[in-house]
Amino acid sequence: AQEQRAIAFKPMYVPRIVVTRHMDEGMDNDLKALMEGIEQKELFVKHSEAKIKKDHDYRNIVLYLAAVTDMHTYEKDSRDYLVGEVESLRSRLAHQQDSLEITMQQLDELEERHQKMASGWCAKMAAQDASEDTFFGMLADTTSDHNALGVVISEFLEARGGREANGLDGTEDISLLVPKLLARYDLDEQAMQEEVTKAHGLVAQTTGQLATQGEVLAFESKRADEAERKLAEMTAKYEALQAGTTRELAQRDTEIAMLHSISAEHMLENTIDRQRREMVRPVLEHMLDAPSHPGEDQMAASLLEGLGIMDRDGVLQHCESIAMHKEELVQRTSQAMQLASAAGFSGGGGGGGKGSPAKKGGGSPKKTKGKKKK
């Protein structure tokens, strides 16, 4: 019965037939009427068009236009009807979907209620069965406890005085064994009183010994208190030293962090200055190499030295190298001009272009060389 009550609710299978869109159920009468009307209008339009081609009469054209207009009007009415039907079906579908959602929610709530009710009934039946089992178990335990207590009392009386001294014959129940146990308790209590009297003397002797041990304990307690006081002082000093050390370390860590931050800022500034100097250096060197106006080379040299791109010796060496380069360029130019003149070429006008042999004045290049030698 318990297993049947504990079974959860399972819905039974109910066969359902759902009509899908793939099943051909034919066309409704209103749709058939719309299609037949459109077909008739198209036939009339085709007939009017054939009459126009055959008779060549303007009245047939008017009839054709009227037929086309009538067909378009009918098609518009059909579309409006179909749009209305679609909107109605959509609203009905939305309503059905909302109803289905509400139904599913109600179904879930009913299933949850059914589950709770089944769980409640199962819990109640299980609690009732457990109570019955507990009650019968308590009765059995009480009976077994009475029997076990009787056995224990009998064994106790046999051990404390024997069967004959306590009047035991083996057929007594708990109601007879309890008075005999109380009588044996009275006898044992009298014997215990005598033992207690003897114990008082021992207690007095032990009290004297405890007093002596108490004095020794008091002395040792004083020593322990003194040691604890010194330990507390040392602990306070150590904690103060540790706190001071911690503050000092924290201050040093803060200073180190500040120094790191300052050094990082200086490094960033140096990097930016170096990048700026590297960006300016080609321009200043160009100004120093090929000044565009007088005094520009001196200003470039001053800027190179002032910005720290070059020191004074470096600027002087750079200027000397530029002067030497220019002097070498002048010497090479003069040598090239001399060679060109010796070869009979003239750099000026006089009838010949640049690099053309000089014909003016007569004579060949060899005679020119002879005249220069004289």
XYZ file of C-alpha atoms in Angstrom:
374
model
C 0.000 0.000 0.000
C 2.865 2.368 0.825
C 4.546 1.707 -2.533
C 1.269 2.448 -4.363
C 0.828 5.750 -2.479
C 4.439 6.797 -3.206
C 4.067 6.511 -6.999
C 4.142 9.958 -8.662
C 1.413 11.160 -11.030
C 1.951 10.230 -14.666
C -0.414 11.625 -17.336
C -2.076 9.011 -19.543
C -1.536 9.023 -23.331
C -4.335 10.708 -25.234
C -4.154 10.347 -29.040
C -4.491 13.605 -30.950
C -4.700 14.313 -34.669
C -3.104 17.607 -35.686
C -3.896 18.847 -39.171
C -0.711 20.143 -40.795
C -0.330 22.429 -43.780
C 0.902 19.514 -45.905
C -2.537 17.857 -45.737
C -4.677 18.964 -48.682
C -8.217 19.616 -47.450
C -9.366 21.515 -50.505
C -10.197 25.201 -50.943
C -12.938 27.036 -49.050
C -16.024 28.296 -50.878
C -15.195 32.007 -50.437
C -11.704 31.502 -51.894
C -13.152 29.491 -54.786
C -15.639 32.323 -55.462
C -12.796 34.883 -55.476
C -10.679 32.800 -57.872
C -13.653 32.156 -60.186
C -14.535 35.877 -60.192
C -10.956 36.849 -61.118
C -10.930 34.181 -63.840
C -14.206 35.522 -65.309
C -12.852 39.090 -65.254
C -9.663 37.947 -67.027
C -11.719 36.099 -69.672
C -13.790 39.221 -70.295
C -10.613 41.329 -70.608
C -9.134 38.823 -73.082
C -12.402 38.850 -75.069
C -12.371 42.680 -75.190
C -8.747 42.664 -76.328
C -9.578 40.189 -79.106
C -12.474 42.408 -80.277
C -10.144 45.425 -80.373
C -7.707 43.552 -82.591
C -10.520 42.258 -84.791
C -12.963 45.195 -85.231
C -10.739 48.282 -84.709
C -13.571 50.175 -83.039
C -12.972 52.742 -80.292
C -16.021 51.452 -78.387
C -14.228 48.156 -77.930
C -11.303 50.106 -76.417
C -13.681 51.767 -73.958
C -15.143 48.358 -73.102
C -11.590 46.989 -72.685
C -10.597 49.797 -70.314
C -13.827 49.369 -68.354
C -13.179 45.616 -68.116
C -9.586 46.194 -66.923
C -10.793 48.728 -64.343
C -13.504 46.321 -63.191
C -10.933 43.492 -62.932
C -8.522 45.697 -60.915
C -11.346 46.825 -58.626
C -12.388 43.223 -58.078
C -8.786 42.214 -57.391
C -8.421 45.103 -54.894
C -11.611 44.020 -53.111
C -10.334 40.441 -53.079
C -6.981 41.551 -51.630
C -8.742 43.625 -48.971
C -10.891 40.626 -48.102
C -7.854 38.347 -47.901
C -5.903 40.907 -45.806
C -8.846 41.151 -43.428
C -9.021 37.368 -43.179
C -5.245 37.153 -42.537
C -5.420 39.825 -39.817
C -8.391 38.054 -38.232
C -6.552 34.727 -38.354
C -3.430 36.336 -36.873
C -5.413 37.849 -34.017
C -7.116 34.499 -33.431
C -3.728 32.766 -33.544
C -2.274 35.235 -31.027
C -5.325 34.728 -28.796
C -4.966 30.951 -29.101
C -1.256 31.189 -28.262
C -2.005 33.323 -25.180
C -4.734 30.884 -24.169
C -2.326 27.986 -24.711
C 0.336 29.655 -22.545
C -2.216 30.291 -19.785
C -3.433 26.688 -20.097
C 0.140 25.376 -19.863
C 0.766 27.539 -16.777
C -2.445 26.257 -15.185
C -1.441 22.712 -16.101
C 1.968 23.204 -14.461
C 0.270 24.642 -11.364
C -2.171 21.717 -11.222
C 0.647 19.203 -11.627
C 2.596 20.967 -8.864
C -0.477 20.948 -6.610
C -1.073 17.283 -7.391
C 2.555 16.515 -6.608
C 2.361 18.435 -3.319
C -0.900 16.693 -2.390
C 0.584 13.282 -3.214
C 3.728 14.124 -1.251
C 1.598 15.309 1.696
C -0.508 12.158 1.714
C 2.587 10.005 1.429
C 4.224 11.909 4.288
C 1.094 11.541 6.452
C 0.760 7.815 5.764
C 4.486 7.315 6.356
C 4.282 9.279 9.622
C 1.264 7.196 10.720
C 3.060 3.946 9.879
C 6.184 5.189 11.643
C 4.094 6.115 14.718
C 2.526 2.652 14.783
C 5.941 1.020 14.468
C 7.330 3.301 17.194
C 4.410 2.531 19.561
C 4.735 -1.215 19.129
C 8.492 -0.889 19.474
C 8.095 1.071 22.711
C 5.753 -1.610 24.099
C 8.211 -4.322 23.169
C 11.100 -2.310 24.620
C 9.192 -1.722 27.895
C 8.426 -5.416 28.261
C 11.979 -6.427 27.441
C 13.295 -3.726 29.831
C 11.121 -5.096 32.656
C 12.361 -8.610 32.010
C 15.970 -7.451 31.727
C 15.594 -5.367 34.934
C 14.233 -8.393 36.762
C 17.206 -10.466 35.597
C 19.623 -7.715 36.662
C 17.993 -7.369 40.127
C 18.072 -11.130 40.621
C 21.731 -11.287 39.659
C 22.493 -8.297 41.907
C 20.754 -9.878 44.923
C 22.479 -13.216 44.310
C 25.836 -11.404 44.136
C 25.193 -9.273 47.290
C 23.777 -11.928 49.647
C 22.917 -15.119 47.848
C 19.604 -16.691 46.999
C 18.850 -17.994 50.504
C 19.687 -14.749 52.350
C 17.454 -12.725 50.015
C 14.666 -15.355 49.789
C 14.913 -16.011 46.053
C 13.373 -19.107 44.457
C 13.557 -18.104 40.739
C 9.807 -17.457 40.195
C 9.653 -13.811 41.336
C 8.577 -11.055 38.970
C 9.522 -7.385 39.051
C 6.862 -6.534 41.693
C 8.448 -8.936 44.190
C 12.059 -8.242 43.316
C 11.824 -4.465 43.905
C 10.962 -4.746 47.718
C 13.756 -7.258 48.183
C 16.115 -4.876 46.384
C 15.083 -2.036 48.749
C 15.718 -4.255 51.793
C 19.145 -5.103 50.465
C 19.689 -1.342 49.892
C 18.986 -0.627 53.572
C 21.513 -3.258 54.664
C 24.124 -1.888 52.272
C 23.418 1.659 53.465
C 24.194 0.704 57.072
C 27.482 -0.850 55.957
C 28.272 2.291 53.960
C 27.651 4.515 57.000
C 30.313 2.615 58.901
C 32.722 3.022 56.006
C 31.901 6.764 55.817
C 32.785 7.169 59.498
C 36.167 5.595 58.841
C 36.611 7.839 55.785
C 36.109 11.036 57.857
C 39.315 10.303 59.770
C 41.180 9.833 56.509
C 39.703 13.107 55.185
C 40.951 15.060 58.216
C 44.435 13.650 57.708
C 44.316 14.498 54.046
C 43.133 18.043 54.877
C 46.288 18.679 56.914
C 48.422 17.477 54.046
C 46.476 19.688 51.628
C 47.087 22.741 53.847
C 50.826 22.116 53.655
C 50.624 21.692 49.894
C 48.553 24.902 49.723
C 51.334 26.942 51.289
C 53.803 25.493 48.797
C 51.335 26.226 45.966
C 50.887 29.847 47.137
C 54.657 30.381 47.064
C 54.929 28.881 43.617
C 51.936 30.977 42.478
C 53.726 34.160 43.570
C 56.782 33.120 41.599
C 54.593 32.358 38.577
C 52.844 35.753 38.878
C 56.226 37.520 39.001
C 57.380 35.580 35.962
C 54.150 36.461 34.106
C 54.589 40.160 34.973
C 58.164 40.140 33.608
C 56.968 38.284 30.531
C 54.232 40.909 29.990
C 56.820 43.712 30.278
C 59.130 41.991 27.800
C 56.191 41.372 25.467
C 55.178 45.052 25.622
C 58.761 46.146 24.881
C 58.997 43.682 21.988
C 55.644 44.841 20.551
C 56.726 48.494 20.841
C 60.040 47.682 19.127
C 58.223 45.735 16.428
C 55.748 48.591 15.862
C 58.596 51.106 15.598
C 60.456 48.861 13.189
C 57.299 48.434 11.123
C 56.743 52.208 10.952
C 60.399 52.756 10.000
C 60.185 50.117 7.263
C 56.912 51.573 5.976
C 58.444 55.064 5.888
C 61.481 53.755 4.035
C 59.291 51.871 1.582
C 57.332 55.081 0.984
C 60.539 57.063 0.434
C 61.863 54.396 -1.936
C 58.590 54.457 -3.880
C 58.782 58.260 -4.106
C 62.412 58.061 -5.279
C 61.448 55.480 -7.901
C 58.618 57.725 -9.073
C 60.915 60.778 -9.254
C 63.614 58.805 -11.090
C 61.009 57.503 -13.548
C 59.829 61.051 -14.187
C 63.434 62.237 -14.732
C 64.104 59.314 -17.061
C 60.934 60.156 -19.014
C 61.955 63.829 -19.232
C 65.487 62.859 -20.332
C 64.067 60.536 -22.977
C 61.753 63.275 -24.283
C 64.651 65.809 -24.300
C 66.887 63.333 -26.129
C 64.191 62.660 -28.718
C 63.659 66.379 -29.201
C 67.413 66.975 -29.585
C 67.611 64.123 -32.097
C 64.737 65.713 -34.018
C 66.421 69.180 -34.003
C 69.986 67.994 -34.666
C 69.645 67.345 -38.452
C 68.091 70.790 -38.949
C 70.839 72.537 -36.947
C 73.588 70.569 -38.724
C 72.065 71.546 -42.077
C 71.981 75.191 -40.952
C 75.623 74.888 -39.883
C 76.693 73.170 -43.138
C 74.741 75.346 -45.586
C 73.524 78.607 -43.985
C 70.816 80.347 -45.962
C 71.707 83.834 -44.660
C 74.670 85.340 -42.791
C 74.867 84.468 -39.099
C 72.710 81.326 -39.398
C 75.748 79.048 -38.948
C 76.750 80.877 -35.757
C 73.193 80.601 -34.396
C 73.129 76.854 -35.253
C 76.495 76.353 -33.474
C 75.202 78.211 -30.403
C 72.011 76.108 -30.349
C 73.956 72.846 -30.721
C 76.172 73.809 -27.812
C 73.336 75.304 -25.722
C 71.026 72.283 -26.137
C 73.846 69.906 -25.211
C 73.797 68.095 -28.550
C 77.514 68.862 -28.992
C 80.122 70.399 -26.731
C 82.325 73.323 -27.822
C 85.121 71.047 -29.079
C 82.688 69.009 -31.082
C 81.167 72.124 -32.654
C 84.657 73.458 -33.511
C 85.679 70.117 -35.014
C 82.454 70.022 -37.026
C 83.068 73.586 -38.284
C 86.674 72.711 -39.163
C 85.528 69.629 -41.056
C 82.991 71.780 -42.967
C 85.690 74.385 -43.781
C 88.094 71.661 -44.931
C 85.352 70.103 -47.062
C 84.548 73.473 -48.655
C 88.247 74.208 -49.242
C 88.738 70.800 -50.820
C 85.675 71.432 -53.002
C 87.128 74.820 -54.103
C 90.496 73.213 -54.912
C 88.869 70.473 -56.931
C 86.764 73.051 -58.774
C 89.819 75.166 -59.604
C 91.754 72.080 -60.772
C 88.809 71.071 -62.956
C 88.669 74.549 -64.439
C 92.415 74.520 -65.141
C 92.146 71.136 -66.800
C 89.167 72.329 -68.851
C 91.079 75.456 -69.935
C 94.149 73.362 -70.806
C 91.940 71.092 -72.914
C 90.627 74.049 -74.934
C 87.205 74.431 -73.300
C 85.928 77.811 -72.212
C 83.478 78.365 -69.460
C 82.325 81.775 -70.850
C 80.582 83.074 -74.000
C 82.177 84.114 -77.281
C 80.341 82.100 -79.859
C 80.665 78.686 -78.215
C 78.533 77.090 -75.562
C 79.688 75.756 -72.213
C 82.079 72.896 -72.714
C 82.616 73.617 -76.455
C 86.083 74.168 -77.958
C 87.203 77.801 -78.176
C 87.475 78.733 -81.914
C 87.841 82.466 -81.361
C 91.401 83.788 -81.744
C 92.515 80.922 -84.030
C 94.882 78.184 -83.115
C 94.352 74.704 -81.908
C 94.388 73.410 -78.340
C 98.037 72.446 -78.787
C 98.993 76.038 -79.732
C 97.084 77.295 -76.693
C 99.046 74.969 -74.483
C 102.267 76.255 -76.132
C 101.328 79.843 -75.460
C 100.528 79.090 -71.844
C 103.927 77.438 -71.465
C 105.700 80.548 -72.821
